[in-house]
mmCIF file of C-alpha atoms and ligand atoms in Angstrom:
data_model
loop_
_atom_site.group_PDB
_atom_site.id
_atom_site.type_symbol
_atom_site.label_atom_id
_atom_site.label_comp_id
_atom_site.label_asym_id
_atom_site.label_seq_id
_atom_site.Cartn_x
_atom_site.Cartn_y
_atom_site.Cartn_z
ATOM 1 C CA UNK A 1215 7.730 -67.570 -26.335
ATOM 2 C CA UNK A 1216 6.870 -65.122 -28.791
ATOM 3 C CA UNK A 1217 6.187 -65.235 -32.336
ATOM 4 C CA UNK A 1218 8.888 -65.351 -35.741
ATOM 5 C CA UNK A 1219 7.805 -63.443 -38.524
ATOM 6 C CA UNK A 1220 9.415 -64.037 -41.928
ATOM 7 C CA UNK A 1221 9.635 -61.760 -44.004
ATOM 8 C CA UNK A 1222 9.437 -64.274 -47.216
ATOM 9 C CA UNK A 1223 10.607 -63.150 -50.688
ATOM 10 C CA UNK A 1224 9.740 -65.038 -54.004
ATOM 11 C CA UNK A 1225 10.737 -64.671 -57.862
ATOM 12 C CA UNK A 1226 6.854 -64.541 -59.576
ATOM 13 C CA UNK A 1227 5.436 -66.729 -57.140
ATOM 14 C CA UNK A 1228 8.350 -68.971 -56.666
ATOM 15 C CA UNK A 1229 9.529 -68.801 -52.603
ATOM 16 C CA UNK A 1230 13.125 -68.302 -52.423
ATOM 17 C CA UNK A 1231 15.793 -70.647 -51.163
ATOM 18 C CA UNK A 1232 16.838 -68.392 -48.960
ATOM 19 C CA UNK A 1233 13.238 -67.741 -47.317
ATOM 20 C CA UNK A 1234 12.857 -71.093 -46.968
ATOM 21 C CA UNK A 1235 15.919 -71.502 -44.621
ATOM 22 C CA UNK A 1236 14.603 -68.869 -43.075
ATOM 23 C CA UNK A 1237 11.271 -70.606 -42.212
ATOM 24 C CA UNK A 1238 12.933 -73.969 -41.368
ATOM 25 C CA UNK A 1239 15.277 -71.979 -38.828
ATOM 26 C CA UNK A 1240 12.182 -70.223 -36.863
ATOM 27 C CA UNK A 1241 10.164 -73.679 -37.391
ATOM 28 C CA UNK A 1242 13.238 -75.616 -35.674
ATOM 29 C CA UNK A 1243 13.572 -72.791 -32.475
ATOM 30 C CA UNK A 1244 10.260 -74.217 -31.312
ATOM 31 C CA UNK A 1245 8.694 -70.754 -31.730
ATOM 32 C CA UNK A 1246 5.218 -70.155 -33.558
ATOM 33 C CA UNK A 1247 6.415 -68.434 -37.248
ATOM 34 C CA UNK A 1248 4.147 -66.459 -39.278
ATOM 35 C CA UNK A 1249 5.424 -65.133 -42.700
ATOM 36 C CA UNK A 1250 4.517 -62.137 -44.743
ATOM 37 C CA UNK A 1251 4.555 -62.304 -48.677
ATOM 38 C CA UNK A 1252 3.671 -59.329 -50.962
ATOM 39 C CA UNK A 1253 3.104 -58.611 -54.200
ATOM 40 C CA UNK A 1254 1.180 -60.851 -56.916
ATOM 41 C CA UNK A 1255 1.287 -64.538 -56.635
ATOM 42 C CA UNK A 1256 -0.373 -67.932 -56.907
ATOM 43 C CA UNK A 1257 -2.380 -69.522 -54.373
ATOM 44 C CA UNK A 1258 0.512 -72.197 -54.041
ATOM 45 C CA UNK A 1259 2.721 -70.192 -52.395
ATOM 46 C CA UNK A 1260 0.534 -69.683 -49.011
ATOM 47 C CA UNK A 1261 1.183 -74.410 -49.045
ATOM 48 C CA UNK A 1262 4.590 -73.551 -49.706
ATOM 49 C CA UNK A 1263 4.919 -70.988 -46.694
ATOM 50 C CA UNK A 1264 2.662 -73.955 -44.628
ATOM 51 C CA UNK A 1265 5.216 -76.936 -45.391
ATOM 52 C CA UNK A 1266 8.332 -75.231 -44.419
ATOM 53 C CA UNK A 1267 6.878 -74.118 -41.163
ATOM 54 C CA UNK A 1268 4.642 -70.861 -41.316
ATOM 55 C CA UNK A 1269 1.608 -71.357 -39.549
ATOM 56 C CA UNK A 1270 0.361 -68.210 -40.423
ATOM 57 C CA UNK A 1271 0.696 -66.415 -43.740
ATOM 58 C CA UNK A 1272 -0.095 -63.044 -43.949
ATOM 59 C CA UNK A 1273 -0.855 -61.972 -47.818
ATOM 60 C CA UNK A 1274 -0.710 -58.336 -49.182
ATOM 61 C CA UNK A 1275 -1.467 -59.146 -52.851
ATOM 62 C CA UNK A 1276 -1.122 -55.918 -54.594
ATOM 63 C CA UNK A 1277 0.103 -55.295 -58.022
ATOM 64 C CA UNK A 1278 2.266 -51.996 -56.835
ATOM 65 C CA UNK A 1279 4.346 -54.211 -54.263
ATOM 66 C CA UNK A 1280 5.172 -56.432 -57.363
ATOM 67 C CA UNK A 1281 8.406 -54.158 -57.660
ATOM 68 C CA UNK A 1282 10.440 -53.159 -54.147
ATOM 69 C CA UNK A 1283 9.828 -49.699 -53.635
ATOM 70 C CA UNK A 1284 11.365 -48.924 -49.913
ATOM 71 C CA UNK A 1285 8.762 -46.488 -48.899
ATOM 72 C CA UNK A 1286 5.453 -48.872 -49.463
ATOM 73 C CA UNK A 1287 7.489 -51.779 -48.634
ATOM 74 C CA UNK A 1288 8.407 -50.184 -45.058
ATOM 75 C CA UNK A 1289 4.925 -48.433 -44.622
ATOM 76 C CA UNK A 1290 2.916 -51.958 -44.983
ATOM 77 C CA UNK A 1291 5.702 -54.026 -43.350
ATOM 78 C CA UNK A 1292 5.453 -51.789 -40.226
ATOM 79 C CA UNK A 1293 1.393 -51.871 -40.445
ATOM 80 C CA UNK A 1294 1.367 -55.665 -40.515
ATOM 81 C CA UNK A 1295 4.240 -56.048 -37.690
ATOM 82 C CA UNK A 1296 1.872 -53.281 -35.558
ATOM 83 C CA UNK A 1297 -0.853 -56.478 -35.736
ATOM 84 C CA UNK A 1298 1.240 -59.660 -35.586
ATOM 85 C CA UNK A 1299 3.471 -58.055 -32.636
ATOM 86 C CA UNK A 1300 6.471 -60.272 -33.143
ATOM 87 C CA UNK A 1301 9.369 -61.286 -30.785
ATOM 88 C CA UNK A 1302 11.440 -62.082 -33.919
ATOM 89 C CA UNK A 1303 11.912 -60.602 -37.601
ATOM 90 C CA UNK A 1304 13.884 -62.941 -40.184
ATOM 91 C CA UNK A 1305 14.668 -61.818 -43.463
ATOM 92 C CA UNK A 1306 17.637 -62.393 -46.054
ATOM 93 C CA UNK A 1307 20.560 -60.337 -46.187
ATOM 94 C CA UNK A 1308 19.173 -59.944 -50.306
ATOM 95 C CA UNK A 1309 19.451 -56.616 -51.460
ATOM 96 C CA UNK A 1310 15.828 -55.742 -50.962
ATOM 97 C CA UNK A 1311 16.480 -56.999 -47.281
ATOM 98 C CA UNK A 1312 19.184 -54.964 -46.619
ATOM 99 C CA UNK A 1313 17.916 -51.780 -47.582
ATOM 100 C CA UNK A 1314 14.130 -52.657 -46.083
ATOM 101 C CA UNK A 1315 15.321 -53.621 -42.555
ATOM 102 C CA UNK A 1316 17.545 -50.979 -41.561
ATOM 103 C CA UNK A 1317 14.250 -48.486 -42.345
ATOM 104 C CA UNK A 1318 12.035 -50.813 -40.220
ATOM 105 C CA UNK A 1319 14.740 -50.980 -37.430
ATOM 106 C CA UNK A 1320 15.104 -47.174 -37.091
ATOM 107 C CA UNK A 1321 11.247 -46.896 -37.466
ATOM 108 C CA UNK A 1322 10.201 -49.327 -34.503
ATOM 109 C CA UNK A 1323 13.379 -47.567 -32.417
ATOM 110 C CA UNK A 1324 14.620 -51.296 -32.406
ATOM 111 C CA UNK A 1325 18.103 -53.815 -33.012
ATOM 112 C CA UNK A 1326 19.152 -55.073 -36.439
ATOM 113 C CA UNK A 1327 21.647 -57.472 -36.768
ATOM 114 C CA UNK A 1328 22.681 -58.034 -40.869
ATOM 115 C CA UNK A 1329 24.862 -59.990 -43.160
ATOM 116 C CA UNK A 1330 24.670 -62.620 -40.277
ATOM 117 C CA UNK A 1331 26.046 -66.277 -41.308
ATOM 118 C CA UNK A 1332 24.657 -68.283 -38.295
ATOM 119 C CA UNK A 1333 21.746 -68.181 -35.912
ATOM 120 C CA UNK A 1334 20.835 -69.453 -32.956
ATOM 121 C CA UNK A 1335 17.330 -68.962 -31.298
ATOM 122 C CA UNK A 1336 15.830 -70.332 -27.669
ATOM 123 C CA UNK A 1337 12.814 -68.723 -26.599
ATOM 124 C CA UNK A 1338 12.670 -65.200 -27.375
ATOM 125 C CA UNK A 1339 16.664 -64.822 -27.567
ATOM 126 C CA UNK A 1340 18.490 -64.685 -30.455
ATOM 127 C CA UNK A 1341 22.626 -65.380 -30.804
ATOM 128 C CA UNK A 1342 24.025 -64.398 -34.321
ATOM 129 C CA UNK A 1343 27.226 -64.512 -35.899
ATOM 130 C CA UNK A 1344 28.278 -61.730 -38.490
ATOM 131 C CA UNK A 1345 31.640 -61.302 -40.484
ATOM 132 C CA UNK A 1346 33.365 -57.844 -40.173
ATOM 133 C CA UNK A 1347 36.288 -56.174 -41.865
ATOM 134 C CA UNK A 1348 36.068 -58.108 -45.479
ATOM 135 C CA UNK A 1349 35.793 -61.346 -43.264
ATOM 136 C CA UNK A 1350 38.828 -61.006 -40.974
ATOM 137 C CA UNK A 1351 36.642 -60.833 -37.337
ATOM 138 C CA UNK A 1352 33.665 -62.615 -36.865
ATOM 139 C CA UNK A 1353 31.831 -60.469 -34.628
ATOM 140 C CA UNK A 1354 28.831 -62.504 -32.217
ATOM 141 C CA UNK A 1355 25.849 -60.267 -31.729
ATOM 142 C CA UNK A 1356 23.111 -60.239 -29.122
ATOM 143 C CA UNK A 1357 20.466 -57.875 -28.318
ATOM 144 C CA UNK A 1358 19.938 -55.419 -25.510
ATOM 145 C CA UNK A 1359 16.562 -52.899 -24.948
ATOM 146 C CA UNK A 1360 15.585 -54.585 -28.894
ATOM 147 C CA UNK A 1361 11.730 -54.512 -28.297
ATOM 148 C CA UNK A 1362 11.801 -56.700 -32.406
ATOM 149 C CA UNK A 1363 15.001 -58.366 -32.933
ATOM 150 C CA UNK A 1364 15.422 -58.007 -36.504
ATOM 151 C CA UNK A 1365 18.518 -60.574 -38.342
ATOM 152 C CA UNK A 1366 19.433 -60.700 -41.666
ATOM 153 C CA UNK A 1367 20.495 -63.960 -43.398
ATOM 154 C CA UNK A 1368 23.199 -64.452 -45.788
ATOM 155 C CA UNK A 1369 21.779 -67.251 -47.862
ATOM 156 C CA UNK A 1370 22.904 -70.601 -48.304
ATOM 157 C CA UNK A 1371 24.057 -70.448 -44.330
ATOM 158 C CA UNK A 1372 21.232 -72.012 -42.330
ATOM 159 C CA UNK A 1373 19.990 -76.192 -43.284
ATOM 160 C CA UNK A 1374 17.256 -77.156 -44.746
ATOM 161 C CA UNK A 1375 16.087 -80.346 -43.519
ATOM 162 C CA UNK A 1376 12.462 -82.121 -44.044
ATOM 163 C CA UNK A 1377 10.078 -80.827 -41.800
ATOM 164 C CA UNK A 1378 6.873 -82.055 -40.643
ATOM 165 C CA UNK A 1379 5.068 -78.825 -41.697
ATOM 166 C CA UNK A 1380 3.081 -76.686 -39.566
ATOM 167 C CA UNK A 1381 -0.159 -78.253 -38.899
ATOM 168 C CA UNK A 1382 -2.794 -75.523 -39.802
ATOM 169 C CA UNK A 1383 -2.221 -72.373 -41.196
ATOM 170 C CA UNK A 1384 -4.132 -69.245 -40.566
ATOM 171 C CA UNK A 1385 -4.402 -67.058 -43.997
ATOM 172 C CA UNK A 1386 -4.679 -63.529 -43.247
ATOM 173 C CA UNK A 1387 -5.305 -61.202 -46.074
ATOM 174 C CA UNK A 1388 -4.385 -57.350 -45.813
ATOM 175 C CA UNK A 1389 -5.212 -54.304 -47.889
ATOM 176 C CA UNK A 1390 -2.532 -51.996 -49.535
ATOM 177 C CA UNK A 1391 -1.912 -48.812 -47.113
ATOM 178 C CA UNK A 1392 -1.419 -46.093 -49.630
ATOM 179 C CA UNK A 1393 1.848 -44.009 -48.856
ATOM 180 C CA UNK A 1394 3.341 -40.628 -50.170
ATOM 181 C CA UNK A 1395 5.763 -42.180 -52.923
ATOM 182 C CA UNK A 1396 8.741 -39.987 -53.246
ATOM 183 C CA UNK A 1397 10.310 -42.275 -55.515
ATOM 184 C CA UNK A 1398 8.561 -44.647 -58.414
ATOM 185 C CA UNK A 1399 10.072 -47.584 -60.422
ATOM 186 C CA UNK A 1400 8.839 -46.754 -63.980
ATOM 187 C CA UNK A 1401 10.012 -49.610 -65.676
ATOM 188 C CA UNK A 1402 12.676 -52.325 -65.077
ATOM 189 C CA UNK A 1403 15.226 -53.647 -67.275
ATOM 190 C CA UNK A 1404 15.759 -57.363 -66.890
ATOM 191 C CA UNK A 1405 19.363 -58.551 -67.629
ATOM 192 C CA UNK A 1406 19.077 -61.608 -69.993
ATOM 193 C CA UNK A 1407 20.570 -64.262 -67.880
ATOM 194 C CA UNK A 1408 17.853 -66.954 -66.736
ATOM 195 C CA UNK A 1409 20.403 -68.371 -64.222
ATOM 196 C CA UNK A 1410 20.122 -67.806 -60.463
ATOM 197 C CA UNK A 1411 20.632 -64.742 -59.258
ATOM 198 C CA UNK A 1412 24.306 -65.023 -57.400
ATOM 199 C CA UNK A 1413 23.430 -64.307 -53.846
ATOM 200 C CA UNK A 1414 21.192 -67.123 -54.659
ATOM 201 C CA UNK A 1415 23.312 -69.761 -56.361
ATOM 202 C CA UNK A 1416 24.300 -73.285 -55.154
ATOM 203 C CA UNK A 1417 26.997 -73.210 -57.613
ATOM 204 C CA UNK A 1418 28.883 -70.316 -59.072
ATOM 205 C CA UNK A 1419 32.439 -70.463 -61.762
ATOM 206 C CA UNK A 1420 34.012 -66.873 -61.580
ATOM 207 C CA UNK A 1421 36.402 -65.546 -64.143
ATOM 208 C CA UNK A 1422 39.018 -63.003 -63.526
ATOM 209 C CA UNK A 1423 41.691 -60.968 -65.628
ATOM 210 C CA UNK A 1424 43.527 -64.279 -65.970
ATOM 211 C CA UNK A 1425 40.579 -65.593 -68.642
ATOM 212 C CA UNK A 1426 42.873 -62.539 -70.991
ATOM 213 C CA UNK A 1427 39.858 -61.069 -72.513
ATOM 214 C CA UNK A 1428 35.528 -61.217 -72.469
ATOM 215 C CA UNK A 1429 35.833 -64.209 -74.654
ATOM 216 C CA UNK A 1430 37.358 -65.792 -72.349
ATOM 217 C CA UNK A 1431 34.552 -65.998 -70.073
ATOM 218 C CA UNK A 1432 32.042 -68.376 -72.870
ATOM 219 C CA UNK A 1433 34.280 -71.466 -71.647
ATOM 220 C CA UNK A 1434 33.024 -70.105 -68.214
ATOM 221 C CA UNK A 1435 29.500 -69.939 -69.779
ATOM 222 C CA UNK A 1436 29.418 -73.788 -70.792
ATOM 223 C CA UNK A 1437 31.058 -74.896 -67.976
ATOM 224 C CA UNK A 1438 28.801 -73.479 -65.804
ATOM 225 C CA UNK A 1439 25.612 -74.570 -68.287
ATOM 226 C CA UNK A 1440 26.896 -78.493 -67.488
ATOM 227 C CA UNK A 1441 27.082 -77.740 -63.760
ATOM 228 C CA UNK A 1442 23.856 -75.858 -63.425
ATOM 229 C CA UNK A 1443 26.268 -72.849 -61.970
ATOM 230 C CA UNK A 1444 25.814 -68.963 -62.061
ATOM 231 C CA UNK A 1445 29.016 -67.446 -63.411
ATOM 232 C CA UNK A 1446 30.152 -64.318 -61.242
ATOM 233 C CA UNK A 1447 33.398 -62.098 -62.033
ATOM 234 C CA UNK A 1448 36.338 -60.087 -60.209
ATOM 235 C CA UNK A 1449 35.863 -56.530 -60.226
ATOM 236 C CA UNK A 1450 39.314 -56.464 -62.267
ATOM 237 C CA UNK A 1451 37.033 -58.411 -65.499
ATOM 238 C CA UNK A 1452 34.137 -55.736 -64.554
ATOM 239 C CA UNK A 1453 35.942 -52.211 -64.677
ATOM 240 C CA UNK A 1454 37.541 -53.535 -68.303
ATOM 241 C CA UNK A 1455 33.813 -53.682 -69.181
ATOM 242 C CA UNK A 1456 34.385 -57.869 -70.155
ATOM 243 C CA UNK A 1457 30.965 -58.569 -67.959
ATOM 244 C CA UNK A 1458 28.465 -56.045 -66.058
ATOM 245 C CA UNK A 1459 28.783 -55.435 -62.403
ATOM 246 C CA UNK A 1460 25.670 -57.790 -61.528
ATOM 247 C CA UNK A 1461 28.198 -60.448 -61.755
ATOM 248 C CA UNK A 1462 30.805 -58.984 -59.276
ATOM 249 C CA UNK A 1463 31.811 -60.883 -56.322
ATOM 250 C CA UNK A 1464 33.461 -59.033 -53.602
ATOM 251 C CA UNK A 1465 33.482 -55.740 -51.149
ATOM 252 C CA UNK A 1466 32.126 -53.717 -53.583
ATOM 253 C CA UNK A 1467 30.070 -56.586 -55.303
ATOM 254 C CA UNK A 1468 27.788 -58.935 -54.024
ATOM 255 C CA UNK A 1469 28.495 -61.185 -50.849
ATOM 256 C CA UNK A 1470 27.871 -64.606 -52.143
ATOM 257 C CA UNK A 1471 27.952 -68.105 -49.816
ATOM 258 C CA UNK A 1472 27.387 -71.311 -52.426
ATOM 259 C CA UNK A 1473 27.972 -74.791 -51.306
ATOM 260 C CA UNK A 1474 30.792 -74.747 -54.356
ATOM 261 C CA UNK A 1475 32.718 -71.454 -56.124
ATOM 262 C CA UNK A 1476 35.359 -71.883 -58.539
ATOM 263 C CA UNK A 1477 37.428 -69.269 -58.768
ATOM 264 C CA UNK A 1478 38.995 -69.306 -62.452
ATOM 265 C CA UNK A 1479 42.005 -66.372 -63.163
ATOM 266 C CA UNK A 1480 41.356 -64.705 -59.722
ATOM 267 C CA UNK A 1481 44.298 -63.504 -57.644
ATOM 268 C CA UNK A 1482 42.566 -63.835 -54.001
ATOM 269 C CA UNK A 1483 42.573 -60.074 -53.233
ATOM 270 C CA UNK A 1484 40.972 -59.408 -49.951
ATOM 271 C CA UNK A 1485 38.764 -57.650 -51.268
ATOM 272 C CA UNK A 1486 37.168 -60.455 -53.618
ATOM 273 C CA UNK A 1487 38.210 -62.987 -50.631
ATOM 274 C CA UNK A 1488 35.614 -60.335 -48.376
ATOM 275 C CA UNK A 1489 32.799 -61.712 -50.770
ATOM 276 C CA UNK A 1490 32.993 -65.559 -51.584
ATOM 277 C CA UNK A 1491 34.874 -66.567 -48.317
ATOM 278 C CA UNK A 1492 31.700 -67.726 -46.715
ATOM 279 C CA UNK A 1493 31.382 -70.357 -49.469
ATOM 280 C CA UNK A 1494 31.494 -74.270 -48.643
ATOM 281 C CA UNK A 1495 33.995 -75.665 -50.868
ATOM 282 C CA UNK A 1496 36.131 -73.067 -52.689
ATOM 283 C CA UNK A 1497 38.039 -74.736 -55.755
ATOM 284 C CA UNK A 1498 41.205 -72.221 -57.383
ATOM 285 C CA UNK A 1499 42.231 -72.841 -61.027
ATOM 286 C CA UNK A 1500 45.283 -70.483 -61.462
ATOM 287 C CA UNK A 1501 49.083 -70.528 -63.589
ATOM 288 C CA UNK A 1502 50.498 -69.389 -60.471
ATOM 289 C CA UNK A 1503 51.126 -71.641 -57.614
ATOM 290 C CA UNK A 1504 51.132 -68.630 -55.106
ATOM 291 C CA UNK A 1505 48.371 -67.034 -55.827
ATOM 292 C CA UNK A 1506 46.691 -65.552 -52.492
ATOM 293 C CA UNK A 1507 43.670 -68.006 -53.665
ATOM 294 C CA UNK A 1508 45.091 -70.865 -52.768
ATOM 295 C CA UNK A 1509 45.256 -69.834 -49.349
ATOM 296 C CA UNK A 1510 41.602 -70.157 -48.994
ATOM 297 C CA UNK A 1511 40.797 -72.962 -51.416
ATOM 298 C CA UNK A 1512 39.907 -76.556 -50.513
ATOM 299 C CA UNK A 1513 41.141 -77.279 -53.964
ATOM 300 C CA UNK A 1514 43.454 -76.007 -56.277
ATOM 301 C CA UNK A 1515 44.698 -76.405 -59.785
ATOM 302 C CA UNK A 1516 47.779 -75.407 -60.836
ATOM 303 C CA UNK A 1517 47.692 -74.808 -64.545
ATOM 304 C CA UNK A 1518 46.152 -73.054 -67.642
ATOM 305 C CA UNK A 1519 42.678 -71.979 -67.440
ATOM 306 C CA UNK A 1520 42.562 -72.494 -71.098
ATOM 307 C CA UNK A 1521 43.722 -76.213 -70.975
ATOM 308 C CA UNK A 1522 41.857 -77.152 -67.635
ATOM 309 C CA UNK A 1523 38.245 -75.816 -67.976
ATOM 310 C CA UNK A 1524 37.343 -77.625 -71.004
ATOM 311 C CA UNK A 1525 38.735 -80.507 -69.939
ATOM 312 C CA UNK A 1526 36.958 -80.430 -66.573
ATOM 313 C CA UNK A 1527 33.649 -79.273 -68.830
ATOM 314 C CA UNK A 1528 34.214 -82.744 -70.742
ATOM 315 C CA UNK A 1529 34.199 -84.416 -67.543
ATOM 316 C CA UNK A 1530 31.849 -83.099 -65.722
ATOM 317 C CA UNK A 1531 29.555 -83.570 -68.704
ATOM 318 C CA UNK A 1532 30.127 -87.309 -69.080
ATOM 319 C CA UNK A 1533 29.811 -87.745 -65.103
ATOM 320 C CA UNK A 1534 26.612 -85.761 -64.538
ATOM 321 C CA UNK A 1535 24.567 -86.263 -68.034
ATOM 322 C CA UNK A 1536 25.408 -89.614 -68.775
HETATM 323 C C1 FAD B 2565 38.106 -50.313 -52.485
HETATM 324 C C2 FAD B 2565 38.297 -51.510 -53.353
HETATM 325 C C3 FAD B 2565 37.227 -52.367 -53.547
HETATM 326 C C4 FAD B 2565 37.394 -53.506 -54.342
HETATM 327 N N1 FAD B 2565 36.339 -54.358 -54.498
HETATM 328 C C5 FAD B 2565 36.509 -55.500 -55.192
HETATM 329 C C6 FAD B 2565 35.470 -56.457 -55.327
HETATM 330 O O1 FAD B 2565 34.331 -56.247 -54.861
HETATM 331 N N2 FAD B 2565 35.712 -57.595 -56.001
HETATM 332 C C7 FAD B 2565 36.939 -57.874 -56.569
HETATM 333 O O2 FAD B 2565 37.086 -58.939 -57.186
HETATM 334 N N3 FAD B 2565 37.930 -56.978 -56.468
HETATM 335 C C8 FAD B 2565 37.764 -55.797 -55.821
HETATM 336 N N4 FAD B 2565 38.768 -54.904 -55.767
HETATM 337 C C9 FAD B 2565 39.948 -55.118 -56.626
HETATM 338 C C10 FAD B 2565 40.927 -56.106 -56.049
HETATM 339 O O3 FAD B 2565 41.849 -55.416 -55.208
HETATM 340 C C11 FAD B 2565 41.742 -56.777 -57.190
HETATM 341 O O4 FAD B 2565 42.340 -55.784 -57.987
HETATM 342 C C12 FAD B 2565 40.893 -57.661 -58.103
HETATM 343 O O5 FAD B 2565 40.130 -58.552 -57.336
HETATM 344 C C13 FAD B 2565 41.817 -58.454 -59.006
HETATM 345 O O6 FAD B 2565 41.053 -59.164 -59.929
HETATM 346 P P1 FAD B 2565 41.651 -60.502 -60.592
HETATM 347 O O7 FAD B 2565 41.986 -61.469 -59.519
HETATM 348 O O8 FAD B 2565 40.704 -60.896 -61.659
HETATM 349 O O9 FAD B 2565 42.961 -59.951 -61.336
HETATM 350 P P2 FAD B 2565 44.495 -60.161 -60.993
HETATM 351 O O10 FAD B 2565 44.793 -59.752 -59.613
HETATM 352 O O11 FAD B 2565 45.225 -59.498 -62.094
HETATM 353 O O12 FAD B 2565 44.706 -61.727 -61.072
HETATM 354 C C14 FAD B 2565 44.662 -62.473 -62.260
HETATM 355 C C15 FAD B 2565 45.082 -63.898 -61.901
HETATM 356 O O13 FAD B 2565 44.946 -64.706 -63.047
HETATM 357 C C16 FAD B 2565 46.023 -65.624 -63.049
HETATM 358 N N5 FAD B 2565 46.213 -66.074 -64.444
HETATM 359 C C17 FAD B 2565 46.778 -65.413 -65.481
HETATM 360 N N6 FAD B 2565 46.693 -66.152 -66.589
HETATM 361 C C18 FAD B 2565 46.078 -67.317 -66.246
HETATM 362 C C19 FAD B 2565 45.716 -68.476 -66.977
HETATM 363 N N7 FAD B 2565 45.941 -68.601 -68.298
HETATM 364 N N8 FAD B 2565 45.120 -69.496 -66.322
HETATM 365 C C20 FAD B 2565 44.873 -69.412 -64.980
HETATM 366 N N9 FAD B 2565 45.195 -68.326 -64.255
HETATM 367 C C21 FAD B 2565 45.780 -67.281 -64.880
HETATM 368 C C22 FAD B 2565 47.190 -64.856 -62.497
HETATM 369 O O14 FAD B 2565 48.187 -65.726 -61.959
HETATM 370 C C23 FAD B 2565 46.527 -63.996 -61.433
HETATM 371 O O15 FAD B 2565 46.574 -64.639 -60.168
HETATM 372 C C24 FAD B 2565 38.640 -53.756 -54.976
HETATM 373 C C25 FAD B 2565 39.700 -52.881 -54.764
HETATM 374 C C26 FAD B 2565 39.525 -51.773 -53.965
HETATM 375 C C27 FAD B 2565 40.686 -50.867 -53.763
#
């Protein structure tokens, strides 16, 4: 059986969620997983890596992988998969995964399956399940002549249960191969949100046009402050400039998969539908009773946004923080 290698992503030192399912999915196949992690972190991460499953963590601490810059990204990825020879490559479906991979793929001449939402690995074959067309087919992918199978995760798709760690964990330390930068990030602007990013979120309230007007979105805000959400948006609320195009949801936004998305104002267009369909429990809050929404909610309201959402703030508030 050969060898998993994660590819595992963190915020400052912090693994991701969606890494993590990663490492429990390789751990749970019975395979031996090694991850990679670059860029500048704390000691604590390699135990992290170790409990969820890594038995080998390859490090490449350098300050100028601290920011994703495809060309050293793909130069060092493909130096440290030259020496760890793996059957398997996991990595997210994150935006830094999806433009990394498809470089890597084309690089080692091998297969890429991405945006997958299920996995299933025995031995050194891998089974994975991607949506196509906005979500109408869901295409099943295997892999011919792929010497690397390389998937890409959506997050919040594969469990997380509590594993009995690996048992040892080999650290293996590797030195920045310098590359011919065509491109440089000279500075990055963070937006001032502290919340989850969306493709990360457990939780996400979305407004659409039906909220009237940007206001309408700060009973959004506090609603989503009690539950602990990320607030996302229809592309309708984005191109009247109410809220940036970070917090689109759809085709042309971000694909998003939470265990709960309320959808506040929002029509159901297909193309919003092609970007939150994937998530768990889908709740609709909308003054008109057919709505395309409804069709793919487990829940609906029928009613005022304006009446219901601080009502349901109120009671979420006394039920979770009392
Ligand atoms: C190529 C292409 C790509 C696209 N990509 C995306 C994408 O990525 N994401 C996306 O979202 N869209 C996308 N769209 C746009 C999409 O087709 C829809 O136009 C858009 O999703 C509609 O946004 P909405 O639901 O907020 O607005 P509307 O369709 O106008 O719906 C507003 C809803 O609010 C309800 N409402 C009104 N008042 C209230 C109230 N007081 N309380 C409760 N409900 C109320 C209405 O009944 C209505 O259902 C794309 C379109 C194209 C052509």
């Amino acid at each position: 059986m050969g060898k998993i290698l994660v590819f595992a992503e963190h915020t400052n030192g912090k693994l991701k969620r969606s890494s993590i399912e990663l490492l429990h999915a390789g751990f749970n196949s019975g395979n031996e997983v090694a991850a990679v992690v670059f860029g500048t972190h704390g000691d604590d991460i390699v135990s992290a890596l170790n409990q969820n499953g890594a038995s080998e963590v390859h490090i490449l601490k350098d300050g100028a992988l601290d920011s994703y810059n495809p060309e050293l990204y793909a130069t060092n990825l493909i130096s440290i998969i030259g020496k760890i020879q793996p059957a398997i490559i996991l990595a997210s479906a994150s935006s830094v995964g999806k433009d990394l991979f498809p470089k890597i793929a084309a690089r080692l001449n091998t297969g890429i399956a991405s945006d997958c939402v299920s996995l299933n690995i025995s031995g050194d074959n891998v089974t994975a399940t991607k949506p196509m067309y906005s979500g109408k087919a869901i295409a099943t992918v295997n892999f011919e002549n792929s010497p690397i199978k390389i998937v890409l995760m959506r997050a919040n798709q594969l469990p997380i249960e509590s594993i009995d760690g690996a048992k040892s964990s080999k650290v293996v330390e590797h030195s920045l191969v310098a590359s011919d930068l065509r491109t440089m990030i000279k500075e990055i602007v963070k937006g001032t949100s502290e919340k989850l990013d969306l493709t990360e979120a457990n939780i996400i309230v979305s407004g659409g046009r039906g909220l009237k007007e940007a206001s309408g979105f700060q009973m959004l805000n506090d609603l989503a402050d009690v539950l602990g959400a990320t607030v996302g948006a229809s592309r309708a609320v984005v191109d009247s400039g109410w809220v940036g195009h970070g917090m689109q949801v759809g085709q042309t936004g971000k694909t998003v998969a939470p265990s709960l998305y309320i959808a506040v104002g929002i029509s159901g267009a297909i193309q919003h539908l092609a970007g939150m369909s994937g998530s768990k429990v889908i709740v609709a809050i909308n003054s008109d009773a057919n709505a395309p929404i409804f069709q793919k909610a487990t829940y609906g309201i029928v009613g005022d946004a304006f009446e219901i959402i601080p009502k349901l703030t109120e009671e979420f508030k006394k039920a979770l923080h009392n």
